[in-house]
Amino acid sequence: DGGITQSPKYLFRKEGQNVTLSCEQNLNHDAMYWYRQDPGQGLRLIYYSQIVNDFQKGDIAEGYSVSREKKESFPLTVTSAQKNPTAFYLCASSIGNGPYEQYFGPGTRLTVT
Amino acid sequence: DQQVKQNSPSLSVQEGRISILNCDYTNSMFDYFLWYKKYPAEGPTFLISISSIKDKNEDGRFTVFLNKSAKHLSLHIVPSQPGDSAVYFCAASGSAGNKLTFGGGTRVLVKP
């Protein structure tokens, strides 16, 4: 069964702590993405990676970091520098560079208090 | 600057009738457009897409129309079903890359 998994579904952290969100895909997709959704808003791109060992900043990369050491994995670290980290985080993947559909994971809701 | 806008935050429609969702964009470099459906606390699900070389694409109950001169696209759902109640996002990308820019979403409620 191919797809994208994100874990955990819900995550709680204290302010000032870094936290890493997991994203794994077994679709053999080259490109992976991280988005953030806030209540009543659309999705905003944080980081994306078109190939292993390479990634680019999206529209709201400040306070976040990523790595892409394996094709199937694209973890996102929310650092203490992110001013408003509480949000719903979505990971996606697509076949590769170009106008392709992106397929999304189930999301992780992060709450920082 | 919002490059993709969905000006109607919500839409209510009777079961069996047509749902029409609208989306406007400002970036003339966008040439590929997608619609996604999203339930609360879940990831978006791809519905349908259209390339700028077309003005219409149909898939079952879903049809997307593109008016390039007006920089406007719409999604028609016919007939609407209660299971269609969700938030719908339009998204756009340029052929030079695979970044998607999303609109703010339209919440659809289909009443039985």
Coordinates of C-alpha atoms in Angstrom, one line a residue:
Chain A
D1 CA 0.0 0.0 0.0
G2 CA 1.8 3.1 -1.2
G3 CA 1.5 6.4 0.6
I4 CA 2.8 9.0 2.8
T5 CA 3.0 8.6 6.6
Q6 CA 3.5 11.4 9.1
S7 CA 4.0 10.8 12.8
P8 CA 2.9 11.5 15.3
K9 CA -0.7 12.7 14.6
Y10 CA -0.6 15.1 17.6
L11 CA 2.5 16.6 19.2
F12 CA 2.8 18.8 22.3
R13 CA 6.0 20.7 23.2
K14 CA 7.0 23.4 25.6
E15 CA 8.2 26.7 24.3
G16 CA 11.9 26.8 23.6
Q17 CA 12.2 23.2 22.6
N18 CA 13.1 22.0 19.2
V19 CA 10.8 19.3 17.7
T20 CA 11.2 17.1 14.7
L21 CA 8.2 15.9 12.6
S22 CA 8.6 12.7 10.6
C23 CA 7.5 12.2 7.0
E24 CA 8.1 9.0 5.1
Q25 CA 6.9 8.0 1.6
N26 CA 7.0 4.7 -0.3
L27 CA 5.8 6.1 -3.6
N28 CA 9.3 6.4 -5.0
H29 CA 8.7 10.1 -5.6
D30 CA 11.7 12.3 -6.1
A31 CA 10.2 15.5 -4.7
M32 CA 8.9 16.2 -1.2
Y33 CA 7.4 19.2 0.5
W34 CA 6.4 20.6 3.9
Y35 CA 3.4 22.9 4.3
R36 CA 1.9 24.6 7.3
Q37 CA -1.8 25.3 7.7
D38 CA -3.2 27.8 10.2
P39 CA -7.0 27.9 11.1
G40 CA -9.1 29.3 8.3
Q41 CA -6.1 29.7 6.0
G42 CA -4.6 27.9 3.0
L43 CA -1.4 25.9 2.9
R44 CA 1.9 27.7 3.0
L45 CA 5.1 26.1 1.7
I46 CA 7.9 25.8 4.3
Y47 CA 10.6 23.8 2.5
Y48 CA 10.8 21.5 -0.5
S49 CA 13.3 19.0 -1.9
Q50 CA 13.5 17.9 -5.5
I51 CA 16.2 15.3 -5.0
V52 CA 18.1 13.6 -2.2
N53 CA 20.7 15.8 -0.4
D54 CA 19.1 19.0 -1.9
F55 CA 16.4 21.2 -0.6
Q56 CA 15.1 24.8 -1.0
K57 CA 13.4 27.3 1.2
G58 CA 9.7 27.9 0.6
D59 CA 7.7 31.0 1.5
I60 CA 8.0 30.7 5.3
A61 CA 11.2 28.9 6.0
E62 CA 12.4 31.0 9.0
G63 CA 12.5 29.0 12.2
Y64 CA 12.5 25.6 10.4
S65 CA 15.1 23.2 9.1
V66 CA 15.0 20.0 7.0
S67 CA 17.2 17.2 5.8
R68 CA 16.9 14.8 2.8
E69 CA 19.4 12.1 3.4
K70 CA 17.1 9.4 1.9
K71 CA 14.7 9.5 -1.0
E72 CA 11.8 8.3 1.2
S73 CA 12.3 10.5 4.2
F74 CA 12.1 14.3 4.7
P75 CA 12.0 15.3 8.4
L76 CA 11.1 18.8 9.5
T77 CA 12.6 20.4 12.6
V78 CA 10.6 23.2 14.2
T79 CA 13.2 25.2 16.1
S80 CA 12.8 27.5 19.1
A81 CA 13.3 30.4 16.7
Q82 CA 9.9 29.8 15.0
K83 CA 7.7 32.5 16.6
N84 CA 4.4 30.8 16.1
P85 CA 5.0 27.1 15.8
T86 CA 1.5 25.9 16.8
A87 CA -0.1 24.8 13.5
F88 CA -1.1 21.8 11.4
Y89 CA 1.9 20.5 9.4
L90 CA 1.5 18.6 6.1
C91 CA 4.0 16.7 4.2
A92 CA 3.6 16.0 0.5
S93 CA 5.4 14.3 -2.4
S94 CA 5.3 14.3 -6.2
I95 CA 6.9 12.4 -9.0
G96 CA 9.5 15.0 -9.7
N97 CA 10.2 18.5 -10.9
G98 CA 7.4 19.9 -13.1
P99 CA 3.6 20.4 -12.9
Y100 CA 2.7 17.2 -11.1
E101 CA 0.1 16.5 -8.5
Q102 CA 1.3 16.5 -5.0
Y103 CA 0.1 13.7 -2.7
F104 CA -0.3 14.6 1.0
G105 CA 0.2 12.7 4.2
P106 CA -2.4 12.9 7.1
G107 CA -0.7 15.7 8.9
T108 CA 0.7 16.4 12.3
R109 CA -0.9 18.9 14.7
L110 CA 1.8 20.6 16.8
T111 CA 0.9 22.5 19.9
V112 CA 3.5 24.5 21.6
T113 CA 2.7 26.1 25.0
Chain B
D1 CA 0.4 39.4 -1.8
Q2 CA -2.0 36.6 -2.4
Q3 CA -1.4 35.2 -5.8
V4 CA -4.3 32.7 -5.6
K5 CA -7.5 33.8 -4.1
Q6 CA -10.8 32.0 -3.3
N7 CA -13.1 34.9 -2.5
S8 CA -15.9 32.8 -1.1
P9 CA -15.0 31.3 2.3
S10 CA -18.1 29.1 2.4
L11 CA -20.8 27.7 0.2
S12 CA -24.0 25.9 1.1
V13 CA -25.9 23.7 -1.4
Q14 CA -28.7 21.3 -1.5
E15 CA -28.0 17.6 -2.2
G16 CA -28.3 16.9 -5.9
R17 CA -27.7 20.4 -7.0
I18 CA -24.6 21.9 -8.5
S19 CA -21.7 23.3 -6.4
I20 CA -19.6 26.0 -8.1
L21 CA -16.4 27.0 -6.5
N22 CA -14.3 29.9 -7.8
C23 CA -10.7 30.8 -7.8
D24 CA -8.7 33.8 -9.2
Y25 CA -5.0 34.1 -9.7
T26 CA -2.7 37.0 -10.5
N27 CA 0.5 35.4 -11.6
S28 CA 0.5 35.1 -15.4
M29 CA 3.3 32.5 -15.1
F30 CA 0.9 30.0 -13.6
D31 CA 0.0 27.4 -16.2
Y32 CA -1.1 24.3 -14.2
F33 CA -4.0 24.4 -11.8
L34 CA -5.3 21.8 -9.3
W35 CA -8.2 21.4 -6.9
Y36 CA -7.9 19.6 -3.6
K37 CA -10.5 18.4 -1.1
K38 CA -9.7 18.4 2.6
Y39 CA -11.5 17.1 5.6
P40 CA -10.7 18.4 9.1
A41 CA -7.4 17.1 10.6
E42 CA -6.6 15.2 7.4
G43 CA -4.3 15.8 4.5
P44 CA -5.7 17.3 1.2
T45 CA -6.8 14.8 -1.4
F46 CA -6.1 15.6 -5.1
L47 CA -9.4 16.0 -7.1
I48 CA -8.7 17.3 -10.6
S49 CA -6.2 19.4 -12.5
I50 CA -6.1 21.4 -15.7
S51 CA -3.2 22.6 -17.9
S52 CA -3.3 26.1 -19.4
I53 CA -3.5 24.6 -22.9
K54 CA -7.1 23.4 -22.0
D55 CA -10.2 25.3 -20.9
K56 CA -12.1 22.4 -19.5
N57 CA -11.3 19.1 -17.8
E58 CA -13.9 16.6 -16.6
D59 CA -13.7 13.6 -14.3
G60 CA -16.9 12.1 -13.2
R61 CA -18.9 14.6 -11.2
F62 CA -16.1 17.1 -11.2
T63 CA -15.4 19.6 -14.0
V64 CA -12.8 22.3 -13.9
F65 CA -13.0 25.3 -16.2
L66 CA -10.2 27.7 -16.9
N67 CA -10.5 31.2 -18.3
K68 CA -6.9 32.4 -18.9
S69 CA -7.8 35.8 -20.1
A70 CA -9.7 36.5 -16.8
K71 CA -7.2 34.5 -14.7
H72 CA -10.1 32.6 -13.3
L73 CA -10.9 29.0 -12.7
S74 CA -13.9 27.2 -11.3
L75 CA -14.8 23.7 -10.1
H76 CA -18.3 22.4 -10.7
I77 CA -19.5 19.4 -8.7
V78 CA -22.7 17.8 -10.1
P79 CA -24.6 16.4 -8.5
S80 CA -23.5 17.4 -5.0
Q81 CA -23.5 14.7 -2.3
P82 CA -23.3 15.0 1.5
G83 CA -19.9 13.4 1.3
D84 CA -18.7 16.3 -0.7
S85 CA -18.9 18.5 2.5
A86 CA -15.3 19.6 3.0
V87 CA -12.9 22.4 2.4
Y88 CA -11.8 22.8 -1.2
F89 CA -8.5 24.4 -2.1
C90 CA -7.4 25.5 -5.6
A91 CA -3.6 25.6 -6.2
A92 CA -1.4 26.8 -9.1
S93 CA 2.1 26.2 -10.4
G94 CA 4.3 27.3 -13.2
S95 CA 5.8 24.8 -15.6
A96 CA 9.3 25.8 -14.6
G97 CA 9.0 24.1 -11.2
N98 CA 6.7 22.1 -8.9
K99 CA 6.0 24.6 -6.2
L100 CA 2.3 24.9 -5.6
T101 CA 0.6 28.2 -4.4
F102 CA -2.7 27.5 -2.6
G103 CA -5.8 29.7 -2.2
G104 CA -7.4 30.1 1.2
G105 CA -10.0 27.5 0.7
T106 CA -13.8 27.3 0.4
R107 CA -15.8 25.4 2.9
V108 CA -18.7 23.5 1.2
L109 CA -21.7 22.2 3.1
V110 CA -24.1 19.9 1.2
K111 CA -27.4 19.6 2.9
P112 CA -29.4 16.4 2.6

